Short mmCIF file of C-alpha atoms in Angstrom, two decimals:
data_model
loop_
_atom_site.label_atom_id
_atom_site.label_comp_id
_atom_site.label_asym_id
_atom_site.label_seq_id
_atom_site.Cartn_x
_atom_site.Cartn_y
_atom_site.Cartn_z
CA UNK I 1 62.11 -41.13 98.44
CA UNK I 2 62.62 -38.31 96.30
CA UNK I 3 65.69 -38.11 94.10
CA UNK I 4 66.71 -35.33 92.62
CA UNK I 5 69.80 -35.79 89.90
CA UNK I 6 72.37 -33.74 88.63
CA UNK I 7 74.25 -34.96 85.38
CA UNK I 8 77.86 -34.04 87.00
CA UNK I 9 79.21 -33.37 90.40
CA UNK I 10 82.34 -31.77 88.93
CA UNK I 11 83.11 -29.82 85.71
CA UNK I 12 85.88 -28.02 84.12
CA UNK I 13 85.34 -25.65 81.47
CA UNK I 14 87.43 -22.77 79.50
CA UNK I 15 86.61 -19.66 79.45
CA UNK I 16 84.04 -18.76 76.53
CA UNK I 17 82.59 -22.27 76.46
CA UNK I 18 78.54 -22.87 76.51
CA UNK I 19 77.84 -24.97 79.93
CA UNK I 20 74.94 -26.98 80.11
CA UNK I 21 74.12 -28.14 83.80
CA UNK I 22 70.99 -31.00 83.62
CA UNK I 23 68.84 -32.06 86.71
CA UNK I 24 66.43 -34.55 86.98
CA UNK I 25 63.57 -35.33 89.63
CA UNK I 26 61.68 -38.38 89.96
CA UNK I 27 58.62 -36.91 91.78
CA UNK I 28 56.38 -35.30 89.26
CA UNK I 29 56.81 -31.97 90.77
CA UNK I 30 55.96 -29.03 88.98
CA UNK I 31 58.28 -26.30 90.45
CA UNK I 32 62.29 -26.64 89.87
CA UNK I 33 64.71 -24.13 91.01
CA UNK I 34 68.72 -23.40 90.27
CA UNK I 35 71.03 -22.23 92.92
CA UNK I 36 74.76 -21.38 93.11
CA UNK I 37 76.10 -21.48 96.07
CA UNK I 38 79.71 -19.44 97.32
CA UNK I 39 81.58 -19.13 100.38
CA UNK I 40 80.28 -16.18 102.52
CA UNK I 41 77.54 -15.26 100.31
CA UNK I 42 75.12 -18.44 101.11
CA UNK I 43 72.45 -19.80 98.30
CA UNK I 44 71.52 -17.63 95.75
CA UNK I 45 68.80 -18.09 93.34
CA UNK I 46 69.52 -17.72 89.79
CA UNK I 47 66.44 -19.17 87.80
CA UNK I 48 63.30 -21.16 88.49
CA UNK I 49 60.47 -23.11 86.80
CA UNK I 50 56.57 -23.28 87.91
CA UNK I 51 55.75 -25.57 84.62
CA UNK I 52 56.87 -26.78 81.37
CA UNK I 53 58.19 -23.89 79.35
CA UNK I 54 57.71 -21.32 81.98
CA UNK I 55 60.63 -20.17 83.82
CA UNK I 56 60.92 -16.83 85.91
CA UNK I 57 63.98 -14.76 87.28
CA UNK I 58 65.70 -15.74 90.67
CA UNK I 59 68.27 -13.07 92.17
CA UNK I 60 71.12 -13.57 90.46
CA UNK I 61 69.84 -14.45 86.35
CA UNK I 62 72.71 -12.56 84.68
CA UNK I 63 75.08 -14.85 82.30
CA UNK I 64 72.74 -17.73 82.86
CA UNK I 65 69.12 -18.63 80.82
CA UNK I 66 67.55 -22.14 81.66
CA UNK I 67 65.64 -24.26 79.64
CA UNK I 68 62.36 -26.73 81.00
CA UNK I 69 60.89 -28.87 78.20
CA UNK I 70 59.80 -31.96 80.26
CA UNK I 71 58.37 -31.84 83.72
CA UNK I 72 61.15 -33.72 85.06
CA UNK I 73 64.26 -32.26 83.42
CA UNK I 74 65.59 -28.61 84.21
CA UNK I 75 68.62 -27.08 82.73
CA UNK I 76 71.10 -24.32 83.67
CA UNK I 77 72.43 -22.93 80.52
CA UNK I 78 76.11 -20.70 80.85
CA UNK I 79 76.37 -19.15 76.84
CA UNK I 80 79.91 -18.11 77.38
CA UNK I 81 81.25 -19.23 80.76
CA UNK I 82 83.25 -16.75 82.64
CA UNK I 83 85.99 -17.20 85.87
CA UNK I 84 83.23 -15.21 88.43
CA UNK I 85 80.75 -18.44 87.62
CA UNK I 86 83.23 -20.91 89.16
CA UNK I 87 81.11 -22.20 92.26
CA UNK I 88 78.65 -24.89 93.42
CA UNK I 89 75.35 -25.32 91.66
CA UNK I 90 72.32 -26.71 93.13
CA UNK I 91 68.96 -27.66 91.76
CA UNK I 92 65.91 -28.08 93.86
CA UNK I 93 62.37 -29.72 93.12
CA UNK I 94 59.42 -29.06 95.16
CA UNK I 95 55.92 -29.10 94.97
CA UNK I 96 53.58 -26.18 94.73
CA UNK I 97 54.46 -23.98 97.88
CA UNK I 98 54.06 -24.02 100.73
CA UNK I 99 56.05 -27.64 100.20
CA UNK I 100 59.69 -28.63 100.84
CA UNK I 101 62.31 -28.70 98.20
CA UNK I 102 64.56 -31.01 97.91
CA UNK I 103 68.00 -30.89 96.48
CA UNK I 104 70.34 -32.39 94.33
CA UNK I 105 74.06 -34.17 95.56
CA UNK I 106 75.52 -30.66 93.11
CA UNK I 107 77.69 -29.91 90.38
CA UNK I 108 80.98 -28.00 91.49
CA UNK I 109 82.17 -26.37 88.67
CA UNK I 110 85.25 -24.54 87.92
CA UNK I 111 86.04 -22.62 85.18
CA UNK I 112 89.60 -22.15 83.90
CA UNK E 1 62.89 -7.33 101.53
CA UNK E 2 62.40 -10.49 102.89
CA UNK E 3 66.08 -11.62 104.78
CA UNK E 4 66.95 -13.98 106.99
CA UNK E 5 69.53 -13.81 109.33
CA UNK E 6 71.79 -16.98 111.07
CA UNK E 7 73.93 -16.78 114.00
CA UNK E 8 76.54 -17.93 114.96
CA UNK E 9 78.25 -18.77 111.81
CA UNK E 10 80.26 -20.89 113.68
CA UNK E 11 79.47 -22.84 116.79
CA UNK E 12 82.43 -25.68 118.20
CA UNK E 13 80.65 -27.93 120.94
CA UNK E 14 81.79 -31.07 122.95
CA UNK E 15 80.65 -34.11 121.95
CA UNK E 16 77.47 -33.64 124.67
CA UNK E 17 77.44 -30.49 125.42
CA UNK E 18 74.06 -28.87 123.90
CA UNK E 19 73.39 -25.29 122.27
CA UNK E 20 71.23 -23.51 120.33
CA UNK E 21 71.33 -22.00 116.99
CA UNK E 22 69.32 -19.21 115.78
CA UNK E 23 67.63 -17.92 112.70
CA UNK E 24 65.91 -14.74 112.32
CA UNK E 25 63.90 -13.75 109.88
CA UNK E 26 61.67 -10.79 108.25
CA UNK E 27 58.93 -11.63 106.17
CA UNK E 28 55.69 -10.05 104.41
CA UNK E 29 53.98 -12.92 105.57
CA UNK E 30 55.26 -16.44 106.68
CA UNK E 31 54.45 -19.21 104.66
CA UNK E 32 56.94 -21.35 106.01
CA UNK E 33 60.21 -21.68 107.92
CA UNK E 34 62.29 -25.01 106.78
CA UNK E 35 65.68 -26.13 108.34
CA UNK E 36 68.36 -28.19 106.61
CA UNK E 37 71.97 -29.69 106.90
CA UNK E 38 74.37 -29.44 104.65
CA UNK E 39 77.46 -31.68 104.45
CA UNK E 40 80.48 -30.33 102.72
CA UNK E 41 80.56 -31.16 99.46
CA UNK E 42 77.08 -32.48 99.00
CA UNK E 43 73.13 -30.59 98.53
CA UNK E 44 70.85 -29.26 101.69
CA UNK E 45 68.85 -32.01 102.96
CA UNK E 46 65.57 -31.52 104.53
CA UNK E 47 64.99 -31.61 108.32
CA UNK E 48 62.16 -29.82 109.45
CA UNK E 49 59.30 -27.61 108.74
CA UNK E 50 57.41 -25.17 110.91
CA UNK E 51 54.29 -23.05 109.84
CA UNK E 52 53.34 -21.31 112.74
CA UNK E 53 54.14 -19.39 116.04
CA UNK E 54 54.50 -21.74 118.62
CA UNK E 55 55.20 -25.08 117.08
CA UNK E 56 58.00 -27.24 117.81
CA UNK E 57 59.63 -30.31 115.88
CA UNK E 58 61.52 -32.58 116.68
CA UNK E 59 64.12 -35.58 115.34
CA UNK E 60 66.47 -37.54 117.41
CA UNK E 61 68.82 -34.41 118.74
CA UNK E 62 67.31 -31.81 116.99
CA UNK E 63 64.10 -29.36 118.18
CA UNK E 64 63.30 -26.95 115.71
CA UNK E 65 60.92 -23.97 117.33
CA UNK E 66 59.46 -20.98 115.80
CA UNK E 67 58.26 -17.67 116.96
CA UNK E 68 57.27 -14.84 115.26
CA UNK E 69 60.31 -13.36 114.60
CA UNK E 70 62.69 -16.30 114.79
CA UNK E 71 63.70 -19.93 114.97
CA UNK E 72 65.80 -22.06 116.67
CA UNK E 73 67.35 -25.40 116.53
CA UNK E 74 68.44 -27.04 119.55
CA UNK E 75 70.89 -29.39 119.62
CA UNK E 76 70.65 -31.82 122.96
CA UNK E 77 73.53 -33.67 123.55
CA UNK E 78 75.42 -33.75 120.21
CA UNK E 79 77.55 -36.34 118.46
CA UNK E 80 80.24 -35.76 116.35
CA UNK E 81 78.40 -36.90 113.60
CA UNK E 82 76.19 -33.66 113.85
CA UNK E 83 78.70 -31.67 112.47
CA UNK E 84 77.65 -29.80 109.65
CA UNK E 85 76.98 -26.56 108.06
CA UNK E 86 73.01 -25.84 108.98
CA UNK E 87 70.60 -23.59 106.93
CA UNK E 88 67.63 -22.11 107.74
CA UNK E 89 65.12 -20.56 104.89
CA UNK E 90 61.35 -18.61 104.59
CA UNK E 91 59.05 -19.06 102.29
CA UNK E 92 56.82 -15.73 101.97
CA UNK E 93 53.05 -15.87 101.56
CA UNK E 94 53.13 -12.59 99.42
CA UNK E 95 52.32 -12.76 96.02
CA UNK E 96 51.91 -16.65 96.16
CA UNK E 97 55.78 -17.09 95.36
CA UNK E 98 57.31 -20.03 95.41
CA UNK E 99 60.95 -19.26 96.34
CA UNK E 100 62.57 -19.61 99.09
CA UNK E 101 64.78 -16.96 100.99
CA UNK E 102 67.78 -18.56 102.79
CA UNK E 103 70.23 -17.58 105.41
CA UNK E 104 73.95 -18.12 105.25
CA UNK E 105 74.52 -20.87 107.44
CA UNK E 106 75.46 -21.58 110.68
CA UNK E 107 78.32 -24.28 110.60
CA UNK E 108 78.42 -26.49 113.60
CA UNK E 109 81.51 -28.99 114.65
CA UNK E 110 81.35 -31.48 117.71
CA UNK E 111 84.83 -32.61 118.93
CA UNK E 112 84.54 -35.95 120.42
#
């Protein structure tokens, strides 16, 4: 089975504070994506990641970079976390399209 | 732009009594149409996948079809344990990407 794992499934941050967000798959696949996901406004794409150290833009990138130095290991990066990125993040692994992803349990974060 | 659209966003059924949801979609060029359900609180997991016009899926309750505009998932005789918020997404063929392009939801509760 694949198994995709996020570090947290619930955060708390201040205002201001770097976020890191970590998410691990176990199924050597080369493309990893990050979602947030809000009430009303469905799944929304914020970064993704065909290979090691390549990363492109999702819908949503603003206030967020990401970082991919392993195959398995993707990271959402917050530099100075703000109220309007309180939600429900979701990473994804897949492999090369057309192929399923598959997601991780998420990581609801709030921040204060 | 590519969009997808899901109605209802919220269906109440008997505990037997079977519907149909719907997802439609616009595309430049369908690579593939996945469905998934979503429990509250946790990450989308994977249910079908259709590539073409014409095919059907199925698993235990669930028939996933696909036409050239639009899906559906039909529920036959549901349980309460099939409640959940379901998603439908596209994957275009354009320009190779890998994303996927997902609809809001339709969330689905069977009353026993």
């Amino acid at each position: 089975d694949v198994k995709v794992t996020q570090s947290s499934r619930y955060l708390v941050k201040r205002t201001g504070e770097k976020v890191f967000l970590e998410c691990v798959q176990d199924m050597d696949h080369e493309n990893m994506f990050w979602y947030r996901q809000d009430p009303g406004l469905g799944l929304r794409l914020i970064y993704f990641s065909y290979d090691v150290k390549m990363k492109e833009k999702g819908d949503i990138p603003e206030g967020y970079s990401v970082s991919r130095e392993k195959k398995e290991r993707f990271s959402l990066i917050l530099e100075s976390a703000s109220t309007n990125q309180t939600s429900m993040y979701l990473c994804a692994s897949s492999l090369r399209a057309p192929n399923i992803q598959y997601f991780g349990a998420g990581t609801r974060l709030s921040v204060l | 732009e590519d969009q997808v659209t899901q109605s209802p966003e919220a269906l109440r059924l008997q505990e037997g009594e079977s519907s149909s949801l719907n997802c439609s979609y616009t595309v430049s060029g369908l690579r593939g149409l996945f469905w998934y359900r979503q429990d509250p609180g946790k990450g989308p997991e994977f249910l079908f996948t259709l590539y073409s016009a014409g095919e059907e899926k199925e698993k235990e309750r669930l028939k996933a079809t696909l036409t050239k505009k639009e899906s559906f998932l039909h529920i036959t005789a549901p349980k309460p344990e099939d409640s959940a918020t379901y998603l439908c997404a596209v994957q275009a063929a354009q320009g190779g990407s890998e994303k996927l392009v997902f609809g809001k939801g339709t969330k689905l509760t069977v009353n026993p």
